[in-house]
Amino acid sequence: MKLTLANFHVKDICFGAKTELKDGVLTVNKEEALAVVREDTHITEAELHIVKPGDMVRLVPVKEAIEPRYRVGGGPVFPGVTGELMQAGNGKTHALKDMSVLVVGKHYGGFQDGLIDMGGEGAKYSYYSQLKNLVLVAHTDEEFERHEQQKKNRALRWAGMRLAEYIGSCTKDMQPDDTDVYELEPVTKRSKAVNDLPSVVLVLQPQSQMEEMGYNDLNYGWDCNHMLPTFMHPNEVLDGAMISGSFMPCSSKWSTYDFQNFPMIRRLYEEHGKTLNFLGVIMSNLNVALEQKERAAIFVAQMAKSLGADSAIVAEEGYGNPDTDFTACLVALEEAGVKTVGLSNECTGRDGASQPLVSMNEKEDAIVSCGNVSTLIELPAMPVVLGELEALSRDGLSGGWGNDEKLGPSVRPDGSIIMENNAMFCGDQVVGWSTKTMVEF
Amino acid sequence: MKAILYLNQFFGQIGGEELADHEPEIREGCVGPALALQAALGDQVTVTHTVICGDNFMGSRTEEGIDRILGFLNDKEFDIFFAGPAFRAGRYGAACGHICNAVQNKFGVPVLTSMNEENPGVEMYRSKMIIFKGGASAAAMKKDVEAMAKYGLKLLKGEKLLPAVVEGYFGRGIRDMIWLDPPVTAADRAIDMLLKKVRGEAYQTELPIPKSDRAPIATAITPEELSKMEVALVTSGGIVPVGNPDRIQSASATKWGKYDVSMLENLQKGEYMTIHAGFDPAAANNDPDVIVPLDAMRAYQKEGKIGGVYKFFYSTVGTGTTQAEAARMGREIAEELLRDGIRAAILTST
C-alpha cells in the first residue's frame, strides 16, 4: 500500500471573494463555506473566524480539529463517514498543512470538550495554538442533549468534516509544495535486510467506552465499541479511516487531526528499514466491561505474536477506566515475549501523589508519560473569547467546575479562569507530539 | 525576611552524647551551623534564632519537645524554618522531621531539612517535606547547608522550582508535568526507549511503577454468620437521591453521602439516579439497583441468606477521584459502619 500525502503549506488565511489557495495564502469565501456547514439543517447558527498563533483569543468549548484535505481522484476524505466506503491509505491525498479547522460550540459544551488559548501563557497547553485555524463557531437544534454532560456533538463534528473537505477541495488540480510518501511492503514480502531488523507493531487503543452509539471513535464509520482488535495498515489511519469521537476528557482525546497526522506512526516510518521493521498497526479499543478488556488484550497479544513482532508500542486515548486496558495490553504483550513501550498520560490528583494510572503492573517497565490531567492551571482573562466562556464552569467540562470550596468557580467574573489540564483541547498529545513528561517533586 | 534553624545538642554546641537529654531552648542569633546558613542565605534573609534540643529529649519526650518548641516560636516572626543538616545521625534526622512537620502544620511556613540517604528520618518524612540529599558526616556541612539555603531563597523569591532529582532532594511522591528543555517529542522518546529495550540496553521509564498498596483480603464469613448479619451497601457509582442533596461532585469527588433505605425494597427510577460522569448513565438511571443492588439484597434477606440490609447505603463518585481521597472516604465510611457494628459490606464500582 502506497500513500502520497501532497502537502500545501498554508502561510496565512483570510476571507475573500473566492475560496482558493494562492502562494500559500488560503482565502475563504465565507458565505460559500457557511452554506456547506448549513447543509445539515440541524445547524441553527454558524459563524467563521480565523485565529493565528499569538492571537489573544480563547476558544471554548472546542469540540474537534480536522486537517483540510482532498482525495485525488474523488471520494470522501473520511470513507464511511462523509461519503461512501472505500479503501483509505492507497493513492494520493492533498493536505493543507500548518492549519486546522476547529469546531467550537457557540453556547454549550460538555464533558468531552476543551479549551485552547492561541496566545499568552495558556498557549503551550494545546498543540493547536501553533496552527493557523479556521474556526467554526456554531449552534444546533439538538435539544435532546442540550443539557446533557456528555454530548454526541454530531451536527457540529460532521459540519467540521464537511468544511475541511470543502476547504481541501480548493487544491484540486494544484501542485503541492512537497510530498510525503508512505509505503510498507506486505509483511511476508520484505527484504532480508528489513526482516533482520527488530520488528515492531503499533497498538492503538482509540476511545470506545460508550455503549450507546454516536460518542465513540469511528473506524471507516464503524463504532470502535463494536470491533475486536484488528490489523490495519498505518496509511489507513493517516488517510481518514479513523475519526475522533465525542466522549473522552479533552486533554486525553485524540482529535481527527491527530489521527490524520499521527506523529508516532510517522516516526515509526522514519525508522522503518533503518533500525526497525514496522509491521503495522493493531487497532484495539477501550470497552468498559472487564471481559471485553481481557478479550481485546488476548487478541492484541496473539496478533502481535502471530505477526512475529519482537516489540510493540501501545498508546491509549484516555485515562481512568482505559488504564485497565492499557495495562492489560502491556502485560499480555510482555507475557507473549513482545518487548513493549507504553504511551500514556497520568492522573495524579489534587495532591499530586495519587496513583498515576488506575491499573498498574510491574511488567509495565517502559512508559513514556505525556502529561498530567490533574495539573491546575490558572490563566488571565482573554480580550476575545470564541464560543462561550461560561461553558467551562457550567457544562461539566472534564477540567472545569461550577464551584469548588477551595478554588471557587472555574470561570471568574473578570474572565480569568482556573481549570485542570484535563480540559485542555487534546493537550496531552499521547499520539506523539507531547514534549511534556512527568517528574517527581 | 527571617529564618529560624533547629539543631541538636551536638551541633548546638551544648555537648556530646552525655548531654543528649538537653531540654529544648531557643537563642537569639546564630549558633554553630546557623552561621554557615546565614552566610549562604546572604543579606536578604536573617537567621534570627537558633532552636536547640537534645536528641534523647526529642526521641523520648517527642510530644513535649515539639510543644515546647512551638511555644518558643509562637511570638516569633519567621518566613522559613530549617533543621539540620542531620547527615547520618538517626535520632537527629527523626527529630528534624518531627519538628519541621509540626512547624509547617502550625505556622504554614516552608520547612527544609537535609539528611543522608541512610538516615531513617528520610523514609519517615520524605513524603511530608523537602529533605535534601545530604552527606554522611559533618564534613559535608558547608555543601549541605548551601543546598538548603539555595532552595530556600528560591522558595522565598517565588522562583521556578525544578524536579526533586534536579534540585537534589528526596522526591515526595508528588508527580507533575514539565516541558522538556530542549523539547523532545513523545514519539522520539518512545523510539529511543524501544530501541534500548530491544537491544537490552539500559533505559529509564518515565513512570516507575511503585509497589502496590493492597488491603489484605478479609477472612470469609460463614453462611451461618451471614444469615444473622446486616450487610451494608457502598458504591463509587454515584447513585444519589434525585437532586443530589449532598452535592457530591460528578468527577474528582471529595464528598460522600449516606441515604436511608430502611423502608425501601429497591431504588426506584426517578427517585434515585447516578451523578457519575465517567460512564454512560442510561442503565443506572433506568434502574439504580444495577449499581446499588438493594433489590437483590432484599431477596437474599427474605431467603434468609443475610440477616438484613444496613439502614444506609453510602455513595461517592469514583471517576478521577484520587487514591488519597478515596482512601480517606473509605476510612470514614468504614469507621461509621464499625461504630454501628456492621461487619460486612458490598462495595460496588462501575
Short mmCIF file of N, CA and C in Angstrom, two decimals, chain A residues 234-344:
data_model
loop_
_atom_site.label_atom_id
_atom_site.label_comp_id
_atom_site.label_asym_id
_atom_site.label_seq_id
_atom_site.Cartn_x
_atom_site.Cartn_y
_atom_site.Cartn_z
N PRO A 234 -0.86 1.31 8.56
CA PRO A 234 -0.77 2.65 9.15
C PRO A 234 -1.28 3.74 8.20
N ASN A 235 -1.18 3.51 6.90
CA ASN A 235 -1.65 4.51 5.94
C ASN A 235 -3.15 4.76 6.07
N GLU A 236 -3.88 3.74 6.47
CA GLU A 236 -5.33 3.92 6.62
C GLU A 236 -5.62 4.97 7.68
N VAL A 237 -4.85 4.90 8.78
CA VAL A 237 -5.04 5.87 9.87
C VAL A 237 -4.69 7.27 9.37
N LEU A 238 -3.58 7.37 8.64
CA LEU A 238 -3.12 8.68 8.16
C LEU A 238 -4.05 9.27 7.10
N ASP A 239 -4.89 8.43 6.54
CA ASP A 239 -5.68 8.86 5.38
C ASP A 239 -7.19 8.82 5.63
N GLY A 240 -7.59 9.07 6.88
CA GLY A 240 -9.01 9.33 7.12
C GLY A 240 -9.86 8.15 7.52
N ALA A 241 -9.25 6.97 7.74
CA ALA A 241 -10.06 5.82 8.16
C ALA A 241 -10.60 5.98 9.58
N MET A 242 -9.84 6.72 10.40
CA MET A 242 -10.25 6.90 11.81
C MET A 242 -10.70 8.34 12.04
N ILE A 243 -11.84 8.49 12.70
CA ILE A 243 -12.21 9.84 13.15
C ILE A 243 -12.42 9.83 14.65
N SER A 244 -12.21 11.00 15.22
CA SER A 244 -12.31 11.17 16.67
C SER A 244 -13.75 11.05 17.13
N GLY A 245 -13.91 10.71 18.39
CA GLY A 245 -15.24 10.63 18.97
C GLY A 245 -15.57 11.85 19.79
N SER A 246 -16.53 11.70 20.67
CA SER A 246 -17.02 12.82 21.47
C SER A 246 -17.32 12.30 22.87
N PHE A 247 -16.28 11.82 23.52
CA PHE A 247 -16.52 11.27 24.85
C PHE A 247 -15.44 11.60 25.86
N MET A 248 -14.18 11.44 25.49
CA MET A 248 -13.13 11.41 26.50
C MET A 248 -12.80 12.80 27.04
N PRO A 249 -12.51 12.91 28.36
CA PRO A 249 -11.97 14.17 28.87
C PRO A 249 -10.88 14.69 27.95
N CYS A 250 -10.90 16.00 27.71
CA CYS A 250 -10.33 16.52 26.48
C CYS A 250 -8.81 16.41 26.34
N SER A 251 -8.04 16.54 27.43
CA SER A 251 -6.59 16.52 27.24
C SER A 251 -6.13 15.13 26.81
N SER A 252 -6.96 14.11 27.07
CA SER A 252 -6.60 12.74 26.71
C SER A 252 -7.13 12.36 25.33
N LYS A 253 -7.96 13.23 24.75
CA LYS A 253 -8.63 12.89 23.50
C LYS A 253 -7.68 12.99 22.31
N TRP A 254 -7.96 12.19 21.29
CA TRP A 254 -7.25 12.29 20.00
C TRP A 254 -8.23 12.89 19.01
N SER A 255 -7.94 14.07 18.50
CA SER A 255 -8.83 14.68 17.51
C SER A 255 -8.66 13.95 16.18
N THR A 256 -9.55 14.28 15.25
CA THR A 256 -9.41 13.70 13.91
C THR A 256 -8.10 14.19 13.27
N TYR A 257 -7.74 15.44 13.52
CA TYR A 257 -6.45 15.96 13.04
C TYR A 257 -5.30 15.12 13.59
N ASP A 258 -5.41 14.74 14.87
CA ASP A 258 -4.36 13.89 15.48
C ASP A 258 -4.24 12.56 14.73
N PHE A 259 -5.38 11.95 14.43
CA PHE A 259 -5.34 10.69 13.68
C PHE A 259 -4.72 10.90 12.30
N GLN A 260 -5.12 11.98 11.63
CA GLN A 260 -4.63 12.22 10.26
C GLN A 260 -3.12 12.44 10.22
N ASN A 261 -2.58 12.94 11.32
CA ASN A 261 -1.15 13.29 11.33
C ASN A 261 -0.30 12.39 12.20
N PHE A 262 -0.90 11.49 12.90
CA PHE A 262 -0.34 10.62 13.93
C PHE A 262 1.19 10.58 13.99
N PRO A 263 1.80 11.43 14.83
CA PRO A 263 3.27 11.53 14.83
C PRO A 263 3.98 10.22 15.19
N MET A 264 3.36 9.37 16.00
CA MET A 264 4.03 8.10 16.34
C MET A 264 4.13 7.21 15.11
N ILE A 265 3.09 7.23 14.27
CA ILE A 265 3.14 6.45 13.03
C ILE A 265 4.24 7.00 12.12
N ARG A 266 4.25 8.32 11.98
CA ARG A 266 5.27 8.94 11.09
C ARG A 266 6.68 8.65 11.59
N ARG A 267 6.83 8.64 12.91
CA ARG A 267 8.16 8.38 13.49
C ARG A 267 8.58 6.94 13.24
N LEU A 268 7.63 6.02 13.34
CA LEU A 268 7.95 4.61 13.06
C LEU A 268 8.32 4.42 11.59
N TYR A 269 7.65 5.16 10.71
CA TYR A 269 8.01 5.12 9.29
C TYR A 269 9.47 5.57 9.10
N GLU A 270 9.88 6.60 9.83
CA GLU A 270 11.26 7.10 9.70
C GLU A 270 12.28 6.02 10.07
N GLU A 271 11.89 5.19 11.05
CA GLU A 271 12.84 4.14 11.50
C GLU A 271 12.77 2.90 10.62
N HIS A 272 11.65 2.76 9.90
CA HIS A 272 11.44 1.53 9.12
C HIS A 272 12.57 1.33 8.10
N GLY A 273 13.17 0.15 8.15
CA GLY A 273 14.25 -0.16 7.23
C GLY A 273 15.61 0.32 7.71
N LYS A 274 15.61 1.16 8.75
CA LYS A 274 16.88 1.62 9.31
C LYS A 274 17.20 0.89 10.60
N THR A 275 16.34 1.09 11.59
CA THR A 275 16.58 0.42 12.87
C THR A 275 15.47 -0.55 13.21
N LEU A 276 14.32 -0.40 12.58
CA LEU A 276 13.16 -1.24 12.91
C LEU A 276 12.46 -1.72 11.64
N ASN A 277 11.72 -2.79 11.81
CA ASN A 277 10.86 -3.31 10.76
C ASN A 277 9.42 -3.07 11.22
N PHE A 278 8.79 -2.03 10.67
CA PHE A 278 7.46 -1.59 11.13
C PHE A 278 6.39 -2.49 10.48
N LEU A 279 5.83 -3.37 11.26
CA LEU A 279 4.89 -4.35 10.71
C LEU A 279 3.54 -3.74 10.39
N GLY A 280 3.10 -2.83 11.24
CA GLY A 280 1.78 -2.22 11.01
C GLY A 280 1.10 -1.88 12.30
N VAL A 281 -0.20 -1.61 12.20
CA VAL A 281 -0.98 -1.15 13.36
C VAL A 281 -1.96 -2.23 13.79
N ILE A 282 -1.98 -2.52 15.08
CA ILE A 282 -3.08 -3.32 15.62
C ILE A 282 -4.05 -2.33 16.26
N MET A 283 -5.24 -2.23 15.66
CA MET A 283 -6.22 -1.28 16.17
C MET A 283 -7.07 -2.00 17.21
N SER A 284 -6.89 -1.60 18.46
CA SER A 284 -7.67 -2.22 19.54
C SER A 284 -8.75 -1.22 19.97
N ASN A 285 -9.21 -1.31 21.20
CA ASN A 285 -10.22 -0.34 21.68
C ASN A 285 -10.21 -0.28 23.20
N LEU A 286 -11.20 0.37 23.77
CA LEU A 286 -11.20 0.63 25.22
C LEU A 286 -12.59 0.38 25.80
N ASN A 287 -13.16 -0.77 25.50
CA ASN A 287 -14.51 -1.05 26.01
C ASN A 287 -14.49 -1.22 27.53
N VAL A 288 -15.64 -1.02 28.14
CA VAL A 288 -15.64 -0.91 29.60
C VAL A 288 -15.76 -2.24 30.36
N ALA A 289 -16.40 -3.24 29.77
CA ALA A 289 -16.60 -4.48 30.53
C ALA A 289 -15.28 -5.24 30.63
N LEU A 290 -15.02 -5.79 31.80
CA LEU A 290 -13.74 -6.46 32.04
C LEU A 290 -13.49 -7.56 31.02
N GLU A 291 -14.54 -8.33 30.70
CA GLU A 291 -14.37 -9.41 29.74
C GLU A 291 -13.94 -8.87 28.37
N GLN A 292 -14.50 -7.71 28.02
CA GLN A 292 -14.13 -7.10 26.73
C GLN A 292 -12.68 -6.63 26.74
N LYS A 293 -12.25 -6.12 27.90
CA LYS A 293 -10.86 -5.68 28.03
C LYS A 293 -9.91 -6.88 27.89
N GLU A 294 -10.27 -7.97 28.59
CA GLU A 294 -9.41 -9.15 28.56
C GLU A 294 -9.38 -9.76 27.16
N ARG A 295 -10.55 -9.79 26.52
CA ARG A 295 -10.63 -10.35 25.16
C ARG A 295 -9.75 -9.53 24.22
N ALA A 296 -9.83 -8.21 24.35
CA ALA A 296 -9.02 -7.34 23.47
C ALA A 296 -7.53 -7.59 23.69
N ALA A 297 -7.12 -7.73 24.96
CA ALA A 297 -5.70 -7.96 25.24
C ALA A 297 -5.25 -9.29 24.65
N ILE A 298 -6.12 -10.32 24.74
CA ILE A 298 -5.78 -11.63 24.16
C ILE A 298 -5.60 -11.49 22.65
N PHE A 299 -6.53 -10.79 22.02
CA PHE A 299 -6.44 -10.61 20.56
C PHE A 299 -5.15 -9.87 20.17
N VAL A 300 -4.85 -8.81 20.90
CA VAL A 300 -3.67 -8.00 20.56
C VAL A 300 -2.40 -8.83 20.69
N ALA A 301 -2.27 -9.53 21.81
CA ALA A 301 -1.03 -10.30 22.05
C ALA A 301 -0.89 -11.41 21.02
N GLN A 302 -2.00 -12.06 20.73
CA GLN A 302 -1.96 -13.14 19.72
C GLN A 302 -1.55 -12.61 18.37
N MET A 303 -2.15 -11.47 17.98
CA MET A 303 -1.86 -10.90 16.67
C MET A 303 -0.39 -10.48 16.56
N ALA A 304 0.09 -9.85 17.63
CA ALA A 304 1.50 -9.43 17.64
C ALA A 304 2.41 -10.64 17.52
N LYS A 305 2.07 -11.68 18.25
CA LYS A 305 2.88 -12.90 18.25
C LYS A 305 2.84 -13.55 16.86
N SER A 306 1.64 -13.68 16.31
CA SER A 306 1.49 -14.34 15.00
C SER A 306 2.19 -13.56 13.89
N LEU A 307 2.23 -12.23 14.06
CA LEU A 307 2.93 -11.40 13.07
C LEU A 307 4.44 -11.46 13.27
N GLY A 308 4.87 -12.08 14.35
CA GLY A 308 6.30 -12.17 14.63
C GLY A 308 6.89 -10.89 15.19
N ALA A 309 6.05 -10.09 15.89
CA ALA A 309 6.55 -8.82 16.41
C ALA A 309 7.53 -9.06 17.56
N ASP A 310 8.72 -8.47 17.43
CA ASP A 310 9.68 -8.51 18.55
C ASP A 310 9.31 -7.48 19.60
N SER A 311 8.65 -6.42 19.15
CA SER A 311 8.38 -5.31 20.07
C SER A 311 7.08 -4.62 19.68
N ALA A 312 6.62 -3.79 20.62
CA ALA A 312 5.37 -3.08 20.38
C ALA A 312 5.39 -1.74 21.10
N ILE A 313 4.64 -0.80 20.54
CA ILE A 313 4.35 0.45 21.24
C ILE A 313 2.84 0.50 21.39
N VAL A 314 2.37 0.75 22.62
CA VAL A 314 0.93 0.80 22.89
C VAL A 314 0.57 2.22 23.32
N ALA A 315 -0.46 2.79 22.68
CA ALA A 315 -0.90 4.14 23.06
C ALA A 315 -2.39 4.11 23.39
N GLU A 316 -2.77 4.72 24.52
CA GLU A 316 -4.17 4.75 24.92
C GLU A 316 -4.75 6.16 24.79
N GLU A 317 -6.00 6.22 24.33
CA GLU A 317 -6.71 7.50 24.23
C GLU A 317 -7.62 7.63 25.45
N GLY A 318 -7.01 8.00 26.56
CA GLY A 318 -7.85 8.16 27.75
C GLY A 318 -7.08 7.93 29.02
N TYR A 319 -7.78 8.08 30.14
CA TYR A 319 -7.20 7.77 31.44
C TYR A 319 -8.35 7.29 32.32
N GLY A 320 -8.00 6.77 33.47
CA GLY A 320 -9.05 6.24 34.34
C GLY A 320 -9.37 4.82 33.91
N ASN A 321 -10.64 4.56 33.63
CA ASN A 321 -11.04 3.22 33.21
C ASN A 321 -10.15 2.65 32.09
N PRO A 322 -9.82 3.43 31.05
CA PRO A 322 -8.96 2.89 29.97
C PRO A 322 -7.58 2.45 30.42
N ASP A 323 -7.10 2.95 31.57
CA ASP A 323 -5.80 2.50 32.05
C ASP A 323 -5.80 0.98 32.25
N THR A 324 -6.96 0.43 32.55
CA THR A 324 -7.08 -1.02 32.72
C THR A 324 -6.73 -1.75 31.43
N ASP A 325 -7.25 -1.24 30.32
CA ASP A 325 -6.96 -1.84 29.01
C ASP A 325 -5.49 -1.67 28.66
N PHE A 326 -4.98 -0.48 28.97
CA PHE A 326 -3.58 -0.16 28.66
C PHE A 326 -2.66 -1.14 29.39
N THR A 327 -2.89 -1.27 30.70
CA THR A 327 -2.05 -2.18 31.48
C THR A 327 -2.25 -3.63 31.05
N ALA A 328 -3.50 -4.03 30.83
CA ALA A 328 -3.76 -5.42 30.43
C ALA A 328 -3.05 -5.74 29.11
N CYS A 329 -3.05 -4.76 28.20
CA CYS A 329 -2.44 -4.97 26.90
C CYS A 329 -0.91 -5.05 27.01
N LEU A 330 -0.33 -4.15 27.81
CA LEU A 330 1.13 -4.18 28.01
C LEU A 330 1.56 -5.50 28.66
N VAL A 331 0.80 -5.93 29.65
CA VAL A 331 1.14 -7.18 30.35
C VAL A 331 1.00 -8.37 29.41
N ALA A 332 -0.09 -8.39 28.64
CA ALA A 332 -0.31 -9.52 27.71
C ALA A 332 0.82 -9.59 26.68
N LEU A 333 1.25 -8.43 26.19
CA LEU A 333 2.33 -8.42 25.20
C LEU A 333 3.65 -8.87 25.83
N GLU A 334 3.95 -8.36 27.02
CA GLU A 334 5.19 -8.77 27.70
C GLU A 334 5.17 -10.28 27.95
N GLU A 335 4.01 -10.79 28.37
CA GLU A 335 3.92 -12.22 28.65
C GLU A 335 4.06 -13.06 27.38
N ALA A 336 3.71 -12.44 26.24
CA ALA A 336 3.89 -13.15 24.95
C ALA A 336 5.32 -12.97 24.43
N GLY A 337 6.16 -12.31 25.21
CA GLY A 337 7.56 -12.15 24.81
C GLY A 337 7.80 -10.97 23.89
N VAL A 338 6.83 -10.06 23.80
CA VAL A 338 6.97 -8.88 22.95
C VAL A 338 7.42 -7.71 23.84
N LYS A 339 8.58 -7.16 23.52
CA LYS A 339 9.11 -6.07 24.34
C LYS A 339 8.31 -4.79 24.06
N THR A 340 7.73 -4.23 25.09
CA THR A 340 6.71 -3.22 24.85
C THR A 340 7.00 -1.89 25.56
N VAL A 341 6.70 -0.82 24.84
CA VAL A 341 6.77 0.54 25.40
C VAL A 341 5.35 1.11 25.37
N GLY A 342 4.95 1.76 26.45
CA GLY A 342 3.61 2.35 26.52
C GLY A 342 3.67 3.86 26.39
N LEU A 343 2.62 4.43 25.78
CA LEU A 343 2.46 5.89 25.68
C LEU A 343 1.16 6.25 26.39
N SER A 344 1.28 7.08 27.41
CA SER A 344 0.07 7.41 28.17
C SER A 344 0.24 8.78 28.81
#
